PDB file of N, CA and C in Angstrom:
ATOM      1  N   MET D 995     -95.886  28.635 115.727  1.00 30.00           N
ATOM      2  CA  MET D 995     -95.359  27.876 114.624  1.00 30.00           C
ATOM      3  C   MET D 995     -96.042  28.336 113.327  1.00 30.00           C
ATOM      4  N   ALA D 996     -95.267  28.470 112.303  1.00 35.00           N
ATOM      5  CA  ALA D 996     -95.825  28.869 111.014  1.00 35.00           C
ATOM      6  C   ALA D 996     -96.553  27.693 110.388  1.00 35.00           C
ATOM      7  N   ILE D 997     -97.690  27.973 109.796  1.00 35.00           N
ATOM      8  CA  ILE D 997     -98.434  26.953 109.065  1.00 35.00           C
ATOM      9  C   ILE D 997     -98.071  27.128 107.599  1.00 35.00           C
ATOM     10  N   GLN D 998     -97.473  26.112 107.011  1.00 41.00           N
ATOM     11  CA  GLN D 998     -97.051  26.206 105.619  1.00 41.00           C
ATOM     12  C   GLN D 998     -97.858  25.244 104.780  1.00 41.00           C
ATOM     13  N   HIS D 999     -98.490  25.775 103.783  1.00 47.00           N
ATOM     14  CA  HIS D 999     -99.233  24.964 102.826  1.00 47.00           C
ATOM     15  C   HIS D 999     -98.451  24.963 101.532  1.00 47.00           C
ATOM     16  N   PHE D1000     -98.896  24.220 100.572  1.00 45.00           N
ATOM     17  CA  PHE D1000     -98.182  24.110  99.317  1.00 45.00           C
ATOM     18  C   PHE D1000     -98.114  25.434  98.570  1.00 45.00           C
ATOM     19  N   PHE D1001     -99.075  26.294  98.766  1.00 50.00           N
ATOM     20  CA  PHE D1001     -99.182  27.492  97.941  1.00 50.00           C
ATOM     21  C   PHE D1001     -99.269  28.762  98.752  1.00 50.00           C
ATOM     22  N   ILE D1002     -99.365  28.670 100.055  1.00 52.00           N
ATOM     23  CA  ILE D1002     -99.486  29.849 100.911  1.00 52.00           C
ATOM     24  C   ILE D1002     -98.640  29.613 102.153  1.00 52.00           C
ATOM     25  N   THR D1003     -97.837  30.594 102.510  1.00 53.00           N
ATOM     26  CA  THR D1003     -97.110  30.528 103.770  1.00 53.00           C
ATOM     27  C   THR D1003     -97.596  31.687 104.616  1.00 53.00           C
ATOM     28  N   SER D1004     -98.065  31.370 105.787  1.00 55.00           N
ATOM     29  CA  SER D1004     -98.568  32.391 106.694  1.00 55.00           C
ATOM     30  C   SER D1004     -98.191  32.011 108.108  1.00 55.00           C
ATOM     31  N   GLN D1005     -98.099  33.001 108.960  1.00 59.00           N
ATOM     32  CA  GLN D1005     -97.788  32.754 110.361  1.00 59.00           C
ATOM     33  C   GLN D1005     -99.020  32.311 111.151  1.00 59.00           C
ATOM     34  N   THR D1006    -100.193  32.534 110.596  1.00 70.00           N
ATOM     35  CA  THR D1006    -101.409  32.196 111.327  1.00 70.00           C
ATOM     36  C   THR D1006    -102.410  31.496 110.412  1.00 70.00           C
ATOM     37  N   GLU D1007    -103.308  30.771 111.021  1.00 71.00           N
ATOM     38  CA  GLU D1007    -104.379  30.127 110.263  1.00 71.00           C
ATOM     39  C   GLU D1007    -105.249  31.190 109.599  1.00 71.00           C
ATOM     40  N   GLN D1008    -105.508  32.285 110.311  1.00 76.00           N
ATOM     41  CA  GLN D1008    -106.310  33.363 109.742  1.00 76.00           C
ATOM     42  C   GLN D1008    -105.636  33.949 108.506  1.00 76.00           C
ATOM     43  N   GLY D1009    -104.317  34.045 108.529  1.00 73.00           N
ATOM     44  CA  GLY D1009    -103.585  34.547 107.369  1.00 73.00           C
ATOM     45  C   GLY D1009    -103.770  33.666 106.155  1.00 73.00           C
ATOM     46  N   ILE D1010    -103.822  32.368 106.375  1.00 68.00           N
ATOM     47  CA  ILE D1010    -104.057  31.436 105.271  1.00 68.00           C
ATOM     48  C   ILE D1010    -105.453  31.637 104.707  1.00 68.00           C
ATOM     49  N   PHE D1011    -106.446  31.707 105.590  1.00 73.00           N
ATOM     50  CA  PHE D1011    -107.823  31.921 105.132  1.00 73.00           C
ATOM     51  C   PHE D1011    -107.937  33.226 104.350  1.00 73.00           C
ATOM     52  N   ASP D1012    -107.329  34.288 104.871  1.00 76.00           N
ATOM     53  CA  ASP D1012    -107.388  35.592 104.198  1.00 76.00           C
ATOM     54  C   ASP D1012    -106.744  35.525 102.816  1.00 76.00           C
ATOM     55  N   ALA D1013    -105.608  34.846 102.707  1.00 72.00           N
ATOM     56  CA  ALA D1013    -104.923  34.741 101.423  1.00 72.00           C
ATOM     57  C   ALA D1013    -105.788  34.014 100.402  1.00 72.00           C
ATOM     58  N   VAL D1014    -106.446  32.938 100.830  1.00 70.00           N
ATOM     59  CA  VAL D1014    -107.323  32.197  99.916  1.00 70.00           C
ATOM     60  C   VAL D1014    -108.503  33.067  99.504  1.00 70.00           C
ATOM     61  N   LEU D1015    -109.125  33.738 100.478  1.00 74.00           N
ATOM     62  CA  LEU D1015    -110.282  34.575 100.169  1.00 74.00           C
ATOM     63  C   LEU D1015    -109.935  35.719  99.228  1.00 74.00           C
ATOM     64  N   GLN D1016    -108.729  36.226  99.323  1.00 74.00           N
ATOM     65  CA  GLN D1016    -108.316  37.338  98.462  1.00 74.00           C
ATOM     66  C   GLN D1016    -107.665  36.855  97.169  1.00 74.00           C
ATOM     67  N   GLY D1017    -107.559  35.549  97.009  1.00 70.00           N
ATOM     68  CA  GLY D1017    -106.988  35.022  95.780  1.00 70.00           C
ATOM     69  C   GLY D1017    -105.485  35.199  95.690  1.00 70.00           C
ATOM     70  N   ARG D1018    -104.807  35.335  96.817  1.00 67.00           N
ATOM     71  CA  ARG D1018    -103.350  35.522  96.827  1.00 67.00           C
ATOM     72  C   ARG D1018    -102.674  34.156  96.939  1.00 67.00           C
ATOM     73  N   ILE D1019    -102.624  33.474  95.847  1.00 73.00           N
ATOM     74  CA  ILE D1019    -102.021  32.150  95.819  1.00 73.00           C
ATOM     75  C   ILE D1019    -100.782  32.222  94.946  1.00 73.00           C
ATOM     76  N   ASP D1020     -99.665  31.864  95.521  1.00 75.00           N
ATOM     77  CA  ASP D1020     -98.371  32.016  94.867  1.00 75.00           C
ATOM     78  C   ASP D1020     -97.978  30.726  94.151  1.00 75.00           C
ATOM     79  N   PHE D1021     -98.184  30.718  92.842  1.00 79.00           N
ATOM     80  CA  PHE D1021     -97.804  29.551  92.058  1.00 79.00           C
ATOM     81  C   PHE D1021     -96.430  29.713  91.421  1.00 79.00           C
ATOM     82  N   ALA D1022     -95.727  30.811  91.741  1.00 81.00           N
ATOM     83  CA  ALA D1022     -94.408  31.043  91.163  1.00 81.00           C
ATOM     84  C   ALA D1022     -93.290  30.494  92.050  1.00 81.00           C
ATOM     85  N   SER D1023     -93.543  30.404  93.351  1.00 77.00           N
ATOM     86  CA  SER D1023     -92.512  29.946  94.285  1.00 77.00           C
ATOM     87  C   SER D1023     -92.465  28.427  94.340  1.00 77.00           C
ATOM     88  N   ASP D1024     -91.315  27.924  94.805  1.00 74.00           N
ATOM     89  CA  ASP D1024     -91.171  26.483  94.990  1.00 74.00           C
ATOM     90  C   ASP D1024     -92.287  25.943  95.854  1.00 74.00           C
ATOM     91  N   PRO D1025     -92.799  24.823  95.555  1.00 75.00           N
ATOM     92  CA  PRO D1025     -92.385  23.872  94.523  1.00 75.00           C
ATOM     93  C   PRO D1025     -93.184  23.999  93.245  1.00 75.00           C
ATOM     94  N   TRP D1026     -94.013  25.055  93.114  1.00 78.00           N
ATOM     95  CA  TRP D1026     -94.959  25.144  92.008  1.00 78.00           C
ATOM     96  C   TRP D1026     -94.364  25.116  90.611  1.00 78.00           C
ATOM     97  N   PRO D1027     -93.158  25.642  90.372  1.00 83.00           N
ATOM     98  CA  PRO D1027     -92.616  25.521  89.009  1.00 83.00           C
ATOM     99  C   PRO D1027     -92.446  24.063  88.567  1.00 83.00           C
ATOM    100  N   TYR D1028     -92.394  23.141  89.515  1.00 81.00           N
ATOM    101  CA  TYR D1028     -92.212  21.727  89.198  1.00 81.00           C
ATOM    102  C   TYR D1028     -93.531  20.955  89.137  1.00 81.00           C
ATOM    103  N   ILE D1029     -94.626  21.642  89.423  1.00 84.00           N
ATOM    104  CA  ILE D1029     -95.939  21.004  89.468  1.00 84.00           C
ATOM    105  C   ILE D1029     -96.610  21.125  88.105  1.00 84.00           C
ATOM    106  N   SER D1030     -97.281  20.081  87.683  1.00 85.00           N
ATOM    107  CA  SER D1030     -97.910  20.077  86.355  1.00 85.00           C
ATOM    108  C   SER D1030     -99.023  21.114  86.264  1.00 85.00           C
ATOM    109  N   SER D1031     -99.290  21.544  85.050  1.00 87.00           N
ATOM    110  CA  SER D1031    -100.354  22.531  84.833  1.00 87.00           C
ATOM    111  C   SER D1031    -101.712  21.945  85.221  1.00 87.00           C
ATOM    112  N   GLY D1032    -101.891  20.633  85.046  1.00 88.00           N
ATOM    113  CA  GLY D1032    -103.145  19.995  85.439  1.00 88.00           C
ATOM    114  C   GLY D1032    -103.379  20.053  86.937  1.00 88.00           C
ATOM    115  N   ALA D1033    -102.326  19.829  87.709  1.00 87.00           N
ATOM    116  CA  ALA D1033    -102.445  19.906  89.168  1.00 87.00           C
ATOM    117  C   ALA D1033    -102.743  21.343  89.597  1.00 87.00           C
ATOM    118  N   LYS D1034    -102.079  22.308  88.980  1.00 87.00           N
ATOM    119  CA  LYS D1034    -102.339  23.725  89.300  1.00 87.00           C
ATOM    120  C   LYS D1034    -103.782  24.091  88.961  1.00 87.00           C
ATOM    121  N   ASP D1035    -104.257  23.601  87.830  1.00 91.00           N
ATOM    122  CA  ASP D1035    -105.635  23.868  87.426  1.00 91.00           C
ATOM    123  C   ASP D1035    -106.606  23.334  88.471  1.00 91.00           C
ATOM    124  N   LEU D1036    -106.365  22.131  88.949  1.00 90.00           N
ATOM    125  CA  LEU D1036    -107.230  21.533  89.960  1.00 90.00           C
ATOM    126  C   LEU D1036    -107.232  22.364  91.239  1.00 90.00           C
ATOM    127  N   VAL D1037    -106.068  22.755  91.717  1.00 86.00           N
ATOM    128  CA  VAL D1037    -105.975  23.545  92.949  1.00 86.00           C
ATOM    129  C   VAL D1037    -106.699  24.875  92.788  1.00 86.00           C
ATOM    130  N   LYS D1038    -106.478  25.550  91.670  1.00 87.00           N
ATOM    131  CA  LYS D1038    -107.153  26.838  91.434  1.00 87.00           C
ATOM    132  C   LYS D1038    -108.671  26.678  91.472  1.00 87.00           C
ATOM    133  N   LYS D1039    -109.161  25.627  90.853  1.00 91.00           N
ATOM    134  CA  LYS D1039    -110.610  25.414  90.805  1.00 91.00           C
ATOM    135  C   LYS D1039    -111.173  25.002  92.161  1.00 91.00           C
ATOM    136  N   MET D1040    -110.374  24.314  92.958  1.00 88.00           N
ATOM    137  CA  MET D1040    -110.819  23.915  94.296  1.00 88.00           C
ATOM    138  C   MET D1040    -110.856  25.108  95.249  1.00 88.00           C
ATOM    139  N   LEU D1041    -110.062  26.143  94.965  1.00 83.00           N
ATOM    140  CA  LEU D1041    -109.952  27.289  95.863  1.00 83.00           C
ATOM    141  C   LEU D1041    -110.709  28.521  95.383  1.00 83.00           C
ATOM    142  N   ARG D1042    -111.559  28.371  94.403  1.00 86.00           N
ATOM    143  CA  ARG D1042    -112.338  29.533  93.943  1.00 86.00           C
ATOM    144  C   ARG D1042    -113.142  30.111  95.094  1.00 86.00           C
ATOM    145  N   LYS D1043    -113.142  31.427  95.139  1.00 81.00           N
ATOM    146  CA  LYS D1043    -113.812  32.134  96.232  1.00 81.00           C
ATOM    147  C   LYS D1043    -115.315  31.885  96.238  1.00 81.00           C
ATOM    148  N   ASP D1044    -115.928  31.943  95.079  1.00 86.00           N
ATOM    149  CA  ASP D1044    -117.373  31.758  94.959  1.00 86.00           C
ATOM    150  C   ASP D1044    -117.712  30.270  95.026  1.00 86.00           C
ATOM    151  N   PRO D1045    -118.449  29.839  96.047  1.00 88.00           N
ATOM    152  CA  PRO D1045    -118.770  28.414  96.176  1.00 88.00           C
ATOM    153  C   PRO D1045    -119.510  27.847  94.965  1.00 88.00           C
ATOM    154  N   LYS D1046    -120.241  28.688  94.251  1.00 93.00           N
ATOM    155  CA  LYS D1046    -120.964  28.218  93.069  1.00 93.00           C
ATOM    156  C   LYS D1046    -119.999  27.858  91.937  1.00 93.00           C
ATOM    157  N   GLU D1047    -118.833  28.489  91.926  1.00 92.00           N
ATOM    158  CA  GLU D1047    -117.825  28.223  90.901  1.00 92.00           C
ATOM    159  C   GLU D1047    -116.814  27.166  91.343  1.00 92.00           C
ATOM    160  N   ARG D1048    -116.742  26.915  92.636  1.00 91.00           N
ATOM    161  CA  ARG D1048    -115.787  25.970  93.203  1.00 91.00           C
ATOM    162  C   ARG D1048    -116.175  24.540  92.827  1.00 91.00           C
ATOM    163  N   LEU D1049    -115.178  23.689  92.629  1.00 93.00           N
ATOM    164  CA  LEU D1049    -115.451  22.296  92.296  1.00 93.00           C
ATOM    165  C   LEU D1049    -116.100  21.570  93.465  1.00 93.00           C
ATOM    166  N   SER D1050    -117.051  20.732  93.141  1.00 94.00           N
ATOM    167  CA  SER D1050    -117.634  19.844  94.150  1.00 94.00           C
ATOM    168  C   SER D1050    -116.692  18.648  94.310  1.00 94.00           C
ATOM    169  N   ALA D1051    -116.947  17.822  95.308  1.00 92.00           N
ATOM    170  CA  ALA D1051    -116.130  16.624  95.496  1.00 92.00           C
ATOM    171  C   ALA D1051    -116.203  15.737  94.253  1.00 92.00           C
ATOM    172  N   GLN D1052    -117.384  15.624  93.670  1.00 93.00           N
ATOM    173  CA  GLN D1052    -117.543  14.816  92.456  1.00 93.00           C
ATOM    174  C   GLN D1052    -116.763  15.416  91.292  1.00 93.00           C
ATOM    175  N   ASP D1053    -116.793  16.742  91.172  1.00 94.00           N
ATOM    176  CA  ASP D1053    -116.020  17.414  90.119  1.00 94.00           C
ATOM    177  C   ASP D1053    -114.529  17.147  90.286  1.00 94.00           C
ATOM    178  N   VAL D1054    -114.055  17.175  91.537  1.00 91.00           N
ATOM    179  CA  VAL D1054    -112.638  16.904  91.800  1.00 91.00           C
ATOM    180  C   VAL D1054    -112.295  15.489  91.349  1.00 91.00           C
ATOM    181  N   LEU D1055    -113.132  14.533  91.704  1.00 89.00           N
ATOM    182  CA  LEU D1055    -112.870  13.143  91.318  1.00 89.00           C
ATOM    183  C   LEU D1055    -112.896  12.942  89.811  1.00 89.00           C
ATOM    184  N   ASN D1056    -113.626  13.801  89.112  1.00 90.00           N
ATOM    185  CA  ASN D1056    -113.711  13.693  87.653  1.00 90.00           C
ATOM    186  C   ASN D1056    -112.698  14.572  86.926  1.00 90.00           C
ATOM    187  N   HIS D1057    -111.918  15.343  87.669  1.00 92.00           N
ATOM    188  CA  HIS D1057    -110.924  16.220  87.045  1.00 92.00           C
ATOM    189  C   HIS D1057    -109.879  15.354  86.328  1.00 92.00           C
ATOM    190  N   PRO D1058    -109.428  15.783  85.149  1.00 90.00           N
ATOM    191  CA  PRO D1058    -108.462  14.984  84.384  1.00 90.00           C
ATOM    192  C   PRO D1058    -107.185  14.639  85.156  1.00 90.00           C
ATOM    193  N   TRP D1059    -106.779  15.489  86.085  1.00 88.00           N
ATOM    194  CA  TRP D1059    -105.556  15.212  86.823  1.00 88.00           C
ATOM    195  C   TRP D1059    -105.754  14.109  87.865  1.00 88.00           C
ATOM    196  N   ILE D1060    -106.975  13.935  88.332  1.00 86.00           N
ATOM    197  CA  ILE D1060    -107.277  12.952  89.372  1.00 86.00           C
ATOM    198  C   ILE D1060    -107.684  11.592  88.798  1.00 86.00           C
ATOM    199  N   ARG D1061    -108.409  11.613  87.704  1.00 84.00           N
ATOM    200  CA  ARG D1061    -108.931  10.351  87.143  1.00 84.00           C
ATOM    201  C   ARG D1061    -107.822   9.308  86.968  1.00 84.00           C
ATOM    202  N   GLU D1062    -108.178   8.061  87.168  1.00 74.00           N
ATOM    203  CA  GLU D1062    -107.196   6.978  87.050  1.00 74.00           C
ATOM    204  C   GLU D1062    -106.553   6.956  85.669  1.00 74.00           C
ATOM    205  N   ASP D1063    -107.328   7.259  84.654  1.00 76.00           N
ATOM    206  CA  ASP D1063    -106.804   7.286  83.286  1.00 76.00           C
ATOM    207  C   ASP D1063    -106.451   8.717  82.864  1.00 76.00           C
ATOM    208  N   GLY D1064    -106.273   9.590  83.848  1.00 74.00           N
ATOM    209  CA  GLY D1064    -106.070  11.019  83.590  1.00 74.00           C
ATOM    210  C   GLY D1064    -104.650  11.395  83.244  1.00 74.00           C
ATOM    211  N   GLU D1065    -104.350  12.663  83.440  1.00 72.00           N
ATOM    212  CA  GLU D1065    -103.108  13.241  82.950  1.00 72.00           C
ATOM    213  C   GLU D1065    -102.023  13.412  84.009  1.00 72.00           C
ATOM    214  N   ALA D1066    -102.239  12.969  85.241  1.00 69.00           N
ATOM    215  CA  ALA D1066    -101.215  13.111  86.272  1.00 69.00           C
ATOM    216  C   ALA D1066     -99.973  12.331  85.859  1.00 69.00           C
ATOM    217  N   PRO D1067     -98.813  12.963  85.951  1.00 70.00           N
ATOM    218  CA  PRO D1067     -97.595  12.271  85.536  1.00 70.00           C
ATOM    219  C   PRO D1067     -97.245  11.145  86.503  1.00 70.00           C
ATOM    220  N   ASN D1068     -96.663  10.114  85.966  1.00 73.00           N
ATOM    221  CA  ASN D1068     -96.248   8.971  86.775  1.00 73.00           C
ATOM    222  C   ASN D1068     -94.757   9.127  87.073  1.00 73.00           C
ATOM    223  N   LYS D1069     -94.438  10.089  87.937  1.00 74.00           N
ATOM    224  CA  LYS D1069     -93.048  10.334  88.309  1.00 74.00           C
ATOM    225  C   LYS D1069     -93.002  10.721  89.782  1.00 74.00           C
ATOM    226  N   PRO D1070     -91.855  10.578  90.409  1.00 75.00           N
ATOM    227  CA  PRO D1070     -91.740  10.905  91.839  1.00 75.00           C
ATOM    228  C   PRO D1070     -92.034  12.377  92.101  1.00 75.00           C
ATOM    229  N   LEU D1071     -92.540  12.646  93.300  1.00 72.00           N
ATOM    230  CA  LEU D1071     -92.804  14.025  93.695  1.00 72.00           C
ATOM    231  C   LEU D1071     -91.505  14.782  93.897  1.00 72.00           C
ATOM    232  N   HIS D1072     -91.530  16.059  93.575  1.00 73.00           N
ATOM    233  CA  HIS D1072     -90.390  16.940  93.812  1.00 73.00           C
ATOM    234  C   HIS D1072     -90.127  17.003  95.313  1.00 73.00           C
ATOM    235  N   SER D1073     -88.880  17.094  95.713  1.00 77.00           N
ATOM    236  CA  SER D1073     -88.531  17.099  97.139  1.00 77.00           C
ATOM    237  C   SER D1073     -89.193  18.245  97.895  1.00 77.00           C
ATOM    238  N   GLY D1074     -89.383  19.386  97.239  1.00 74.00           N
ATOM    239  CA  GLY D1074     -90.064  20.514  97.875  1.00 74.00           C
ATOM    240  C   GLY D1074     -91.510  20.189  98.218  1.00 74.00           C
ATOM    241  N   VAL D1075     -92.155  19.400  97.390  1.00 71.00           N
ATOM    242  CA  VAL D1075     -93.533  18.980  97.648  1.00 71.00           C
ATOM    243  C   VAL D1075     -93.554  18.043  98.851  1.00 71.00           C
ATOM    244  N   LEU D1076     -92.631  17.119  98.887  1.00 72.00           N
ATOM    245  CA  LEU D1076     -92.577  16.175 100.002  1.00 72.00           C
ATOM    246  C   LEU D1076     -92.352  16.887 101.331  1.00 72.00           C
ATOM    247  N   VAL D1077     -91.467  17.873 101.339  1.00 74.00           N
ATOM    248  CA  VAL D1077     -91.202  18.642 102.568  1.00 74.00           C
ATOM    249  C   VAL D1077     -92.474  19.333 103.034  1.00 74.00           C
ATOM    250  N   ARG D1078     -93.190  19.975 102.117  1.00 69.00           N
ATOM    251  CA  ARG D1078     -94.416  20.687 102.489  1.00 69.00           C
ATOM    252  C   ARG D1078     -95.512  19.724 102.946  1.00 69.00           C
ATOM    253  N   MET D1079     -95.566  18.561 102.332  1.00 69.00           N
ATOM    254  CA  MET D1079     -96.566  17.572 102.760  1.00 69.00           C
ATOM    255  C   MET D1079     -96.293  17.131 104.204  1.00 69.00           C
ATOM    256  N   LYS D1080     -95.025  16.980 104.549  1.00 72.00           N
ATOM    257  CA  LYS D1080     -94.670  16.575 105.902  1.00 72.00           C
ATOM    258  C   LYS D1080     -94.982  17.679 106.908  1.00 72.00           C
ATOM    259  N   GLN D1081     -94.935  18.945 106.481  1.00 70.00           N
ATOM    260  CA  GLN D1081     -95.198  20.077 107.362  1.00 70.00           C
ATOM    261  C   GLN D1081     -96.687  20.371 107.506  1.00 70.00           C
ATOM    262  N   PHE D1082     -97.482  19.871 106.590  1.00 62.00           N
ATOM    263  CA  PHE D1082     -98.905  20.183 106.561  1.00 62.00           C
ATOM    264  C   PHE D1082     -99.632  19.607 107.764  1.00 62.00           C
ATOM    265  N   ARG D1083    -100.429  20.439 108.368  1.00 60.00           N
ATOM    266  CA  ARG D1083    -101.290  20.009 109.470  1.00 60.00           C
ATOM    267  C   ARG D1083    -102.678  20.563 109.210  1.00 60.00           C
ATOM    268  N   ALA D1084    -103.640  19.680 109.124  1.00 54.00           N
ATOM    269  CA  ALA D1084    -105.016  20.119 108.860  1.00 54.00           C
ATOM    270  C   ALA D1084    -105.669  20.584 110.142  1.00 54.00           C
TER     271      ALA D1084
END
């Protein structure tokens, strides 16, 4: 079974890890054109290869897109996002 994440589609778990490590994250394909720039910024920072540059859990909670008074839009999720969320398996 293919493992599909929001930003990487791979046939194997190893393929997903390799794509993240090599920085091959596709923000041009669906559903990313419908995702806010703040959400993309958060994902990019969470997936930085260098752990010293990667956001900590506290940094994520303080990111403007996550904060309760932050910039996340108050609108329904795009259907493509919902489909991928249902397919996601950790």
